[in-house]
mmCIF file of C-alpha atoms and ligand atoms in Angstrom:
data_model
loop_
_atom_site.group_PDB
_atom_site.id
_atom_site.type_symbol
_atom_site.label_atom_id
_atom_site.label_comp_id
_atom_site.label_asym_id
_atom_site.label_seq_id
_atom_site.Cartn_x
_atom_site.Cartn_y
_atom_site.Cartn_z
ATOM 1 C CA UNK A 7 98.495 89.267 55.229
ATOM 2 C CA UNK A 8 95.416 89.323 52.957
ATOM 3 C CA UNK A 9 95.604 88.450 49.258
ATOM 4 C CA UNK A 10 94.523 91.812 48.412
ATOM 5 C CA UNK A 11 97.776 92.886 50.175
ATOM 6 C CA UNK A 12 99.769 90.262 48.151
ATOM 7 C CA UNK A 13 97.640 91.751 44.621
ATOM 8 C CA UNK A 14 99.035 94.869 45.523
ATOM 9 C CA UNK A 15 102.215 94.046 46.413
ATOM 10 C CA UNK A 16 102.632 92.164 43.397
ATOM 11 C CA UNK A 17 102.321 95.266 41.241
ATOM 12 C CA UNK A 18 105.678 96.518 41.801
ATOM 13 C CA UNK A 19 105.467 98.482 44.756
ATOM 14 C CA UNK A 20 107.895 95.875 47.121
ATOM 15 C CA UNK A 21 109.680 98.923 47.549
ATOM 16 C CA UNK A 22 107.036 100.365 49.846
ATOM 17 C CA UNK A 23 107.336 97.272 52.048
ATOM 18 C CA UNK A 24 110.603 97.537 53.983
ATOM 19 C CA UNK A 25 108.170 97.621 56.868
ATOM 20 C CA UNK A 26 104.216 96.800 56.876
ATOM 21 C CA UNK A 27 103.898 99.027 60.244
ATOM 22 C CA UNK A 28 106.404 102.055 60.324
ATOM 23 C CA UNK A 29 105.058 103.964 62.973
ATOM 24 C CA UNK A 30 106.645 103.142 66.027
ATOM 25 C CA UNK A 31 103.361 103.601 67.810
ATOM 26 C CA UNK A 32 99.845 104.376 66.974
ATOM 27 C CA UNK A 33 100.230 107.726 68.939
ATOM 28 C CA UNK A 34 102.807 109.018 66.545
ATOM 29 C CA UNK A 35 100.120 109.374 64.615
ATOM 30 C CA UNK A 36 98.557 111.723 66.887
ATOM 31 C CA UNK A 37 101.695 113.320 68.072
ATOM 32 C CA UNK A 38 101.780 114.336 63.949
ATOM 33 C CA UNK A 39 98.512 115.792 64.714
ATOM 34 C CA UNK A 40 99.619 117.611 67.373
ATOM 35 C CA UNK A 41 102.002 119.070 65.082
ATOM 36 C CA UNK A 42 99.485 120.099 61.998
ATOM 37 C CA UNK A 43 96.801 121.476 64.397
ATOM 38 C CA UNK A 44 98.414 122.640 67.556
ATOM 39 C CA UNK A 45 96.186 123.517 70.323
ATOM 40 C CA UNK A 46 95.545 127.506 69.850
ATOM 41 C CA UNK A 47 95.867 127.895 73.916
ATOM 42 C CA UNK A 48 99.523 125.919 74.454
ATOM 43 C CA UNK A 49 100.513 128.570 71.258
ATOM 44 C CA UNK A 50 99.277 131.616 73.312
ATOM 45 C CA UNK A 51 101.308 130.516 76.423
ATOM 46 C CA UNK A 52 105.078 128.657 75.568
ATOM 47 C CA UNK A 53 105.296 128.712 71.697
ATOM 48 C CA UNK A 54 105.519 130.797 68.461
ATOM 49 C CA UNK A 55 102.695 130.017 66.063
ATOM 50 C CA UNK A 56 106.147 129.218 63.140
ATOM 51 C CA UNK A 57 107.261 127.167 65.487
ATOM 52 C CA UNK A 58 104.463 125.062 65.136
ATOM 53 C CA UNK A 59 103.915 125.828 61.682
ATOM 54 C CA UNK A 60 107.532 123.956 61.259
ATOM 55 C CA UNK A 61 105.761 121.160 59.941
ATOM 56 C CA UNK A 62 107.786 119.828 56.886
ATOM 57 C CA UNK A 63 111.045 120.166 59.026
ATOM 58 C CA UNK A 64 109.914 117.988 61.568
ATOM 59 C CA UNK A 65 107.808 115.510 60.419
ATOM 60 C CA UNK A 66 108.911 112.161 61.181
ATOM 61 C CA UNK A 67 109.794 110.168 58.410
ATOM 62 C CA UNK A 68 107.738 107.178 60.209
ATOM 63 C CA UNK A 69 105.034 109.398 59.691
ATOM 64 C CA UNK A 70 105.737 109.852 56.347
ATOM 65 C CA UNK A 71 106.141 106.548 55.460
ATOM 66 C CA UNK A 72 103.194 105.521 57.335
ATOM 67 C CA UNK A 73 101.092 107.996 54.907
ATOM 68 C CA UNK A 74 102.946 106.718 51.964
ATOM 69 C CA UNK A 75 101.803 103.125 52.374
ATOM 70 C CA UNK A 76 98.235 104.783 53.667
ATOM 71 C CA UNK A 77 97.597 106.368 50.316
ATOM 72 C CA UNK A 78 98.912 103.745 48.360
ATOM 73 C CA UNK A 79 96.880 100.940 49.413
ATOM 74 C CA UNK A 80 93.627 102.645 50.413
ATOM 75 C CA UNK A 81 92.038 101.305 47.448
ATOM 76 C CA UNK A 82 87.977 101.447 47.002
ATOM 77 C CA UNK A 83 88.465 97.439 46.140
ATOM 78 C CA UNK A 84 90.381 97.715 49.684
ATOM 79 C CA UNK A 85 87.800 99.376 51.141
ATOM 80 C CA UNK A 86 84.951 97.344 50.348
ATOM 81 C CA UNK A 87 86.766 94.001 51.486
ATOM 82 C CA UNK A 88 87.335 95.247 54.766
ATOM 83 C CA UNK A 89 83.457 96.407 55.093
ATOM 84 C CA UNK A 90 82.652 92.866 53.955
ATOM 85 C CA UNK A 91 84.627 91.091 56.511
ATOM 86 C CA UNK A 92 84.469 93.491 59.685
ATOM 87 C CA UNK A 93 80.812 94.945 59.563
ATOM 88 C CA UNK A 94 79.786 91.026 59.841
ATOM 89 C CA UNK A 95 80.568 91.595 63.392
ATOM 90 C CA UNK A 96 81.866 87.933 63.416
ATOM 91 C CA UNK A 97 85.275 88.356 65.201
ATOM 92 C CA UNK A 98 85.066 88.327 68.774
ATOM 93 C CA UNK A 99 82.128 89.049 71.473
ATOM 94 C CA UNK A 100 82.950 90.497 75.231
ATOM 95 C CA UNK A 101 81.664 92.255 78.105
ATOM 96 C CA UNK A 102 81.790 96.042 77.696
ATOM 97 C CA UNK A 103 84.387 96.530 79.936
ATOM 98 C CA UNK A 104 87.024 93.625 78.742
ATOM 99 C CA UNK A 105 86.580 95.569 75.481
ATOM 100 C CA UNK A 106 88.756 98.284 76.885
ATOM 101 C CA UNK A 107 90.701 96.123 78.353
ATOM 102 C CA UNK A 108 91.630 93.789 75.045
ATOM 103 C CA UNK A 109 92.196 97.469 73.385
ATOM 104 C CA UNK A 110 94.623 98.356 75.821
ATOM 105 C CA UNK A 111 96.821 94.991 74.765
ATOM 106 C CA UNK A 112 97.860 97.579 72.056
ATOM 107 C CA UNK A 113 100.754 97.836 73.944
ATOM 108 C CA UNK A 114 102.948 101.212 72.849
ATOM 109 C CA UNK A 115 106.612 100.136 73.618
ATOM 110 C CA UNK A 116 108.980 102.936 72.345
ATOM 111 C CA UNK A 117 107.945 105.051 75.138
ATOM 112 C CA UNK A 118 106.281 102.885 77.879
ATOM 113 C CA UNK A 119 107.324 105.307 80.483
ATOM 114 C CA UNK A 120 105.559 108.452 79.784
ATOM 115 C CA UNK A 121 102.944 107.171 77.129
ATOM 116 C CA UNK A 122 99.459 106.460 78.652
ATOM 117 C CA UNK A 123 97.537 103.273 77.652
ATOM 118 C CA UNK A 124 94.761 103.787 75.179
ATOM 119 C CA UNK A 125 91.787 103.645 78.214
ATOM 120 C CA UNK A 126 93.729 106.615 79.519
ATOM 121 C CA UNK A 127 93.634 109.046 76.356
ATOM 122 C CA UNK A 128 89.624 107.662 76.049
ATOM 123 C CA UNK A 129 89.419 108.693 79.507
ATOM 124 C CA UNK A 130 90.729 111.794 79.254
ATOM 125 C CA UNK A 131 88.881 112.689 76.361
ATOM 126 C CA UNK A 132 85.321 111.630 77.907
ATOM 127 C CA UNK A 133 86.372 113.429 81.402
ATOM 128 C CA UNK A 134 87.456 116.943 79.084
ATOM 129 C CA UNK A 135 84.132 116.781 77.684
ATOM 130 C CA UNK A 136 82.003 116.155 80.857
ATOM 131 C CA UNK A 137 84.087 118.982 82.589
ATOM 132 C CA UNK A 138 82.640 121.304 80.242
ATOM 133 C CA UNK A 139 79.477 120.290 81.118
ATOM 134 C CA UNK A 140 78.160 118.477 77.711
ATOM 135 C CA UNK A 141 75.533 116.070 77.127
ATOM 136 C CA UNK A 142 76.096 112.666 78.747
ATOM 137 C CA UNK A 143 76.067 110.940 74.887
ATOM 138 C CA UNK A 144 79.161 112.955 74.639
ATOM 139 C CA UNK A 145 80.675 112.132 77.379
ATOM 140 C CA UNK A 146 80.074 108.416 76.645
ATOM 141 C CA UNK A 147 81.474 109.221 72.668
ATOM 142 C CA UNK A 148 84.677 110.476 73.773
ATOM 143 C CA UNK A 149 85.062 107.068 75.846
ATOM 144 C CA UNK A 150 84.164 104.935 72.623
ATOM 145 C CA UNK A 151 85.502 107.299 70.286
ATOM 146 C CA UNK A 152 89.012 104.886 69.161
ATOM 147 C CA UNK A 153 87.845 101.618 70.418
ATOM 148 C CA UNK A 154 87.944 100.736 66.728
ATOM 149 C CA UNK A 155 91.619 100.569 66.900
ATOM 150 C CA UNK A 156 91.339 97.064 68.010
ATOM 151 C CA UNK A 157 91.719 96.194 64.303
ATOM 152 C CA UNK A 158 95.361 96.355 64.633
ATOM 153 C CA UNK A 159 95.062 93.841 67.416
ATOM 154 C CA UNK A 160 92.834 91.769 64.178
ATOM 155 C CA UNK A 161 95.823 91.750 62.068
ATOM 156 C CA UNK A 162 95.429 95.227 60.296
ATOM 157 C CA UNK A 163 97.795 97.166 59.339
ATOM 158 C CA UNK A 164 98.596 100.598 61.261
ATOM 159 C CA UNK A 165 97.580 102.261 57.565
ATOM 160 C CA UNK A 166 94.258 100.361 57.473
ATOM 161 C CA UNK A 167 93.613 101.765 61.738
ATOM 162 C CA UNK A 168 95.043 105.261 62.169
ATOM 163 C CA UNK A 169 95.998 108.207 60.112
ATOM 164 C CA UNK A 170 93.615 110.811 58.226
ATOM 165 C CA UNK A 171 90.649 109.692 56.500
ATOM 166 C CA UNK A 172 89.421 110.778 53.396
ATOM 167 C CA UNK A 173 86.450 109.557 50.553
ATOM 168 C CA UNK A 174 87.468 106.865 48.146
ATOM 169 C CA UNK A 175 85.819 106.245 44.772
ATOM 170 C CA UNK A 176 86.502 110.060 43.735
ATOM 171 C CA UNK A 177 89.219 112.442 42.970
ATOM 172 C CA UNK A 178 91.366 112.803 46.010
ATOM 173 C CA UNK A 179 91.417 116.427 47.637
ATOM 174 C CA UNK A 180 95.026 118.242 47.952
ATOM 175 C CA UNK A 181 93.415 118.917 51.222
ATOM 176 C CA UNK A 182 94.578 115.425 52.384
ATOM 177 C CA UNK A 183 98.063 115.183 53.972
ATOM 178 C CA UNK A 184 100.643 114.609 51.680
ATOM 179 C CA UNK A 185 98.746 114.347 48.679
ATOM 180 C CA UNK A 186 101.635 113.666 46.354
ATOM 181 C CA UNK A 187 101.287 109.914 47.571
ATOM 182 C CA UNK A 188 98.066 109.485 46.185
ATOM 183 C CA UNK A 189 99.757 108.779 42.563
ATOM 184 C CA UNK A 190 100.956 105.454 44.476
ATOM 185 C CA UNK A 191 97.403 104.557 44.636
ATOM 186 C CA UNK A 192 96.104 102.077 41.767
ATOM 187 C CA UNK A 193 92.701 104.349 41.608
ATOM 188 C CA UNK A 194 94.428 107.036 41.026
ATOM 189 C CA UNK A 195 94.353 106.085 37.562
ATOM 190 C CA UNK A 196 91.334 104.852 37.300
ATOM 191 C CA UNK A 197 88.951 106.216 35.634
ATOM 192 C CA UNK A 198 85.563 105.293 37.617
ATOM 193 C CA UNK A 199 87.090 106.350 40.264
ATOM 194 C CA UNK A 200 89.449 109.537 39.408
ATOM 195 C CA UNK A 201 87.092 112.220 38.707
ATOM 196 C CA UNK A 202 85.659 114.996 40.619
ATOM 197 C CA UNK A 203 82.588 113.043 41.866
ATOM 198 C CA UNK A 204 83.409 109.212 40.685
ATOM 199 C CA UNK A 205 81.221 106.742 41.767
ATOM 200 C CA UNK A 206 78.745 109.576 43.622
ATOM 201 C CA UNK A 207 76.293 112.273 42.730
ATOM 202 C CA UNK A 208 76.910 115.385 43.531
ATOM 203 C CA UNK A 209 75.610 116.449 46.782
ATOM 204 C CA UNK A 210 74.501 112.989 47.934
ATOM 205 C CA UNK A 211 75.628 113.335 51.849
ATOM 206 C CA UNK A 212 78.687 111.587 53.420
ATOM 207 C CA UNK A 213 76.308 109.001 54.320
ATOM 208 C CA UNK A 214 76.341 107.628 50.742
ATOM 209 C CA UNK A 215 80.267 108.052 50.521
ATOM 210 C CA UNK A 216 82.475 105.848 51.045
ATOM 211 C CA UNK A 217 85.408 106.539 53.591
ATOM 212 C CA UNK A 218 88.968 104.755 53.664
ATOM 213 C CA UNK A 219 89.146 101.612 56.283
ATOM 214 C CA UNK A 220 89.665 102.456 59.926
ATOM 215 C CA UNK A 221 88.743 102.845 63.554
ATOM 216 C CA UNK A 222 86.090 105.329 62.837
ATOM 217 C CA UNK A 223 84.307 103.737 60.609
ATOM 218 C CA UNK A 224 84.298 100.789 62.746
ATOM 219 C CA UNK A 225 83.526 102.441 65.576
ATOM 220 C CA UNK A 226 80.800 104.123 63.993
ATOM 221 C CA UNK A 227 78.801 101.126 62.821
ATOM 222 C CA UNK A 228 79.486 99.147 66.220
ATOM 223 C CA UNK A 229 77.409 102.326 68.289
ATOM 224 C CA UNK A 230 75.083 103.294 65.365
ATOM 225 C CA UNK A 231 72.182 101.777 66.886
ATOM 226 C CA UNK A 232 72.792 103.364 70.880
ATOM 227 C CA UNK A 233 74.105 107.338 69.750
ATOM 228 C CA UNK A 234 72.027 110.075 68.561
ATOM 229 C CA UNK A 235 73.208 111.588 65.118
ATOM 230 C CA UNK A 236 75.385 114.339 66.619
ATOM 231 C CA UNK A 237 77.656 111.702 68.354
ATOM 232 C CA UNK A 238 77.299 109.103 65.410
ATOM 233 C CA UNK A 239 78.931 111.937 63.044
ATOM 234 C CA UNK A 240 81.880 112.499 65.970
ATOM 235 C CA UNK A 241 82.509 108.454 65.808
ATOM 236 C CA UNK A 242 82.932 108.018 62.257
ATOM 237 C CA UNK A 243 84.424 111.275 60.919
ATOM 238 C CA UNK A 244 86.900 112.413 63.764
ATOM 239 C CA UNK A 245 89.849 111.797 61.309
ATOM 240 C CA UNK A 246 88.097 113.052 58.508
ATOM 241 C CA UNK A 247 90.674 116.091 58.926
ATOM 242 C CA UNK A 248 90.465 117.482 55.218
ATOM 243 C CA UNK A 249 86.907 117.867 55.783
ATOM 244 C CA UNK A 250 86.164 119.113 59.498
ATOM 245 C CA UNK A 251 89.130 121.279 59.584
ATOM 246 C CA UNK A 252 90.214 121.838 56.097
ATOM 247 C CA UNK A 253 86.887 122.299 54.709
ATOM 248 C CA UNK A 254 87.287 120.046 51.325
ATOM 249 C CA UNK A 255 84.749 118.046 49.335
ATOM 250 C CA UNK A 256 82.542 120.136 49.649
ATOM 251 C CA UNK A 257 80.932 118.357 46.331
ATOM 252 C CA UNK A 258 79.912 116.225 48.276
ATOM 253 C CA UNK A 259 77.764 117.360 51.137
ATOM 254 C CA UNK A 260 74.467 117.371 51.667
ATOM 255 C CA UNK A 261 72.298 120.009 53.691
ATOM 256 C CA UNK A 262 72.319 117.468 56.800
ATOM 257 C CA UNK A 263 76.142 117.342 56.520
ATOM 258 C CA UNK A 264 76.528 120.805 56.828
ATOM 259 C CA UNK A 265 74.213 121.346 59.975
ATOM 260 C CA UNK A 266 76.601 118.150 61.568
ATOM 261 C CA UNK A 267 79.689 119.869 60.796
ATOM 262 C CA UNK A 268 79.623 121.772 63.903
ATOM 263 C CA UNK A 269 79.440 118.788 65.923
ATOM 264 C CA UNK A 270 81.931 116.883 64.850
ATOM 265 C CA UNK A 271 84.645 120.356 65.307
ATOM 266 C CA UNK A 272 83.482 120.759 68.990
ATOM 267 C CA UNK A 273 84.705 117.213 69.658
ATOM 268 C CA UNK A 274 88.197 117.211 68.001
ATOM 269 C CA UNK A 275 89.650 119.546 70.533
ATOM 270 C CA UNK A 276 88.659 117.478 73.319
ATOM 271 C CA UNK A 277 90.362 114.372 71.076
ATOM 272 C CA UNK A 278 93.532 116.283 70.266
ATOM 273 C CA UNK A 279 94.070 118.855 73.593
ATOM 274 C CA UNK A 280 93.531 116.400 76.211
ATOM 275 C CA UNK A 281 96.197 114.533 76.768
ATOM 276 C CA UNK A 282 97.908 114.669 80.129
ATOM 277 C CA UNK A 283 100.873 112.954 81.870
ATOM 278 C CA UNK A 284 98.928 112.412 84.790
ATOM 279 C CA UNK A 285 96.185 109.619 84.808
ATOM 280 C CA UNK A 286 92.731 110.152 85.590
ATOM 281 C CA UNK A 287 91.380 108.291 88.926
ATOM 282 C CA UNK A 288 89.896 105.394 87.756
ATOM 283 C CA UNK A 289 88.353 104.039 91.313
ATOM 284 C CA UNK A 290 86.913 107.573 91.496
ATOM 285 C CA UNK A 291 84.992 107.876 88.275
ATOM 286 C CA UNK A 292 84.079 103.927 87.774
ATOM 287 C CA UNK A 293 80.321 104.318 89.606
ATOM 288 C CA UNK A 294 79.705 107.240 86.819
ATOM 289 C CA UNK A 295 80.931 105.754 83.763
ATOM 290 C CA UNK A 296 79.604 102.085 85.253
ATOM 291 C CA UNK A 297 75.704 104.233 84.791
ATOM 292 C CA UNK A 298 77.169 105.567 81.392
ATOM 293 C CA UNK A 299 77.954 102.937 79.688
ATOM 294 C CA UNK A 300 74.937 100.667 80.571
ATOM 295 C CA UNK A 301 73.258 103.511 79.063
ATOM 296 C CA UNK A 302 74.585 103.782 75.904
ATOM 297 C CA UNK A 303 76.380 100.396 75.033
ATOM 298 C CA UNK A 304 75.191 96.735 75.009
ATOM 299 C CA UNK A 305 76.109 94.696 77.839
ATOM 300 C CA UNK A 306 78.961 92.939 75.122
ATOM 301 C CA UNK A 307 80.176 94.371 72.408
ATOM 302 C CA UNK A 308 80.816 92.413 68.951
ATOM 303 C CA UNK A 309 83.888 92.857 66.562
HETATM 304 FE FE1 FE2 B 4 90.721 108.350 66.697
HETATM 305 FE FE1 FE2 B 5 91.521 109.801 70.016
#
């Protein structure tokens, strides 16, 4: 546990602490997801569009909790600790390919049955995209695209990994899931960082804002170097949800934000609508992504 953790916790919030890591796996997460943003075709075929919209009656209260302690502790001070510790790269350095396989010891166990490993969603995100016949760097982003969630196997938090990102250092958007919680967070009263455009200028581009802690951002500065642009922007905002599909902070954009934004919404369907019981053939498609990722990764990655 890091002392900021035990700062915060010391401010009378214990009673958000009956458990550090309340979902019961990181794909609950996305399940949630599921939920918020079903896939427009599976609500065509099987489903009423209020069935789906059934969102505050069936949210899991894992979920909820898991945004609760999210909110709360997504601090700009929080932020800028983690930056300083993981963009030093320091952690651990492997062969592309045991990368995957360390992520995969991220080991779901309330459903180990029916839940695929986390090479298998990557997999089935990259082989969506290539299917539609997409540029290769896309193909290779939807294979990298939550590699950062090795954090939690660093220690972190599921809150400081998963769930929706969202600017910190500014007035939070009611655009954010569950918004209420935000009045948990310290900054929240704050006043260089509560107003409309806190510690930024109006209009100065995402680049210049910062974004709560988690596997985008990670994975974003790991494969900054080896993507072009279009991809980088997929990496590092795919969970920036109150942005690419809610359309908030506007405030904060720049022109070259704007011309990015359609990017990063043609990946998130292939993120969200891809998942499938059945695995992809690994022996089949190795020689392919074997080319692919000597192209666009370094022979060993560093976290
Ligand atoms: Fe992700
Ligand atoms: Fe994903």
């Amino acid at each position: 546990m890091s002392k900021h953790f035990k700062t915060l916790t010391d401010m009378n919030t214990t009673d958000l602490l009956p458990q550090t890591n309340p979902l019961l796996s990181l794909d609950e997460w996305e399940d949630d997801l599921l939920v918020r943003y079903p896939d427009p075709e599976t609500i065509a075929q099987n489903k009423t569009k209020e069935e789906f919209r059934d969102y505050e009656n069936t949210v899991r209260d894992t979920v909820r909790e898991f945004y609760k302690l999210n909110h709360t502790y997504q601090t700009y001070d929080f932020v800028m600790e983690k930056r300083n510790d993981y963009l030093k790269f320091d952690k651990k350095q492997m062969p592309v390919w045991d990368a995957f396989q360390f992520l995969n010891q991220l080991v779901d166990d309330s459903d180990p049955d029916t839940d695929l490993d986390q090479f298998q969603h990557l997999l089935q995100t990259s082989e969506a995209i290539r299917r539609d016949g997409h540029p290769d760097w896309m193909v290779a982003v939807g294979l990298l695209h939550d590699l950062g969630k090795v954090l939690c196997l660093f220690g972190e938090p599921q809150w400081a990994v998963v769930g929706d990102t969202f600017p910190v250092g500014c007035a939070y958007s009611d655009k954010v899931v569950y918004p209420e919680f935000f009045s948990l967070n310290p900054d929240y009263n704050n006043e260089a960082y509560n107003t409309k455009y806190g510690v930024y200028e109006p209009n100065c581009g995402l680049r210049n804002v910062t974004m709560s802690w988690g596997h985008d951002e990670y994975i974003y500065h790991i494969a900054k170097e080896r993507i072009p642009e279009e991809g980088l922007y997929m990496l590092r905002y795919h969970s920036f949800y109150a942005w690419h599909r809610e359309g908030a902070y506007d405030h904060l954009l720049d022109d070259h934000d704007r011309a990015m934004l359609k990017w990063v919404k043609l990946f998130n369907p292939y993120d969200l609508y891809s998942k499938n019981p059945t695995p992809p053939n690994w022996n089949e498609l190795k020689p392919y992504y074997e080319n692919l990722v000597s192209k666009y990764l370094p022979a060993e990655i560093k976290f």
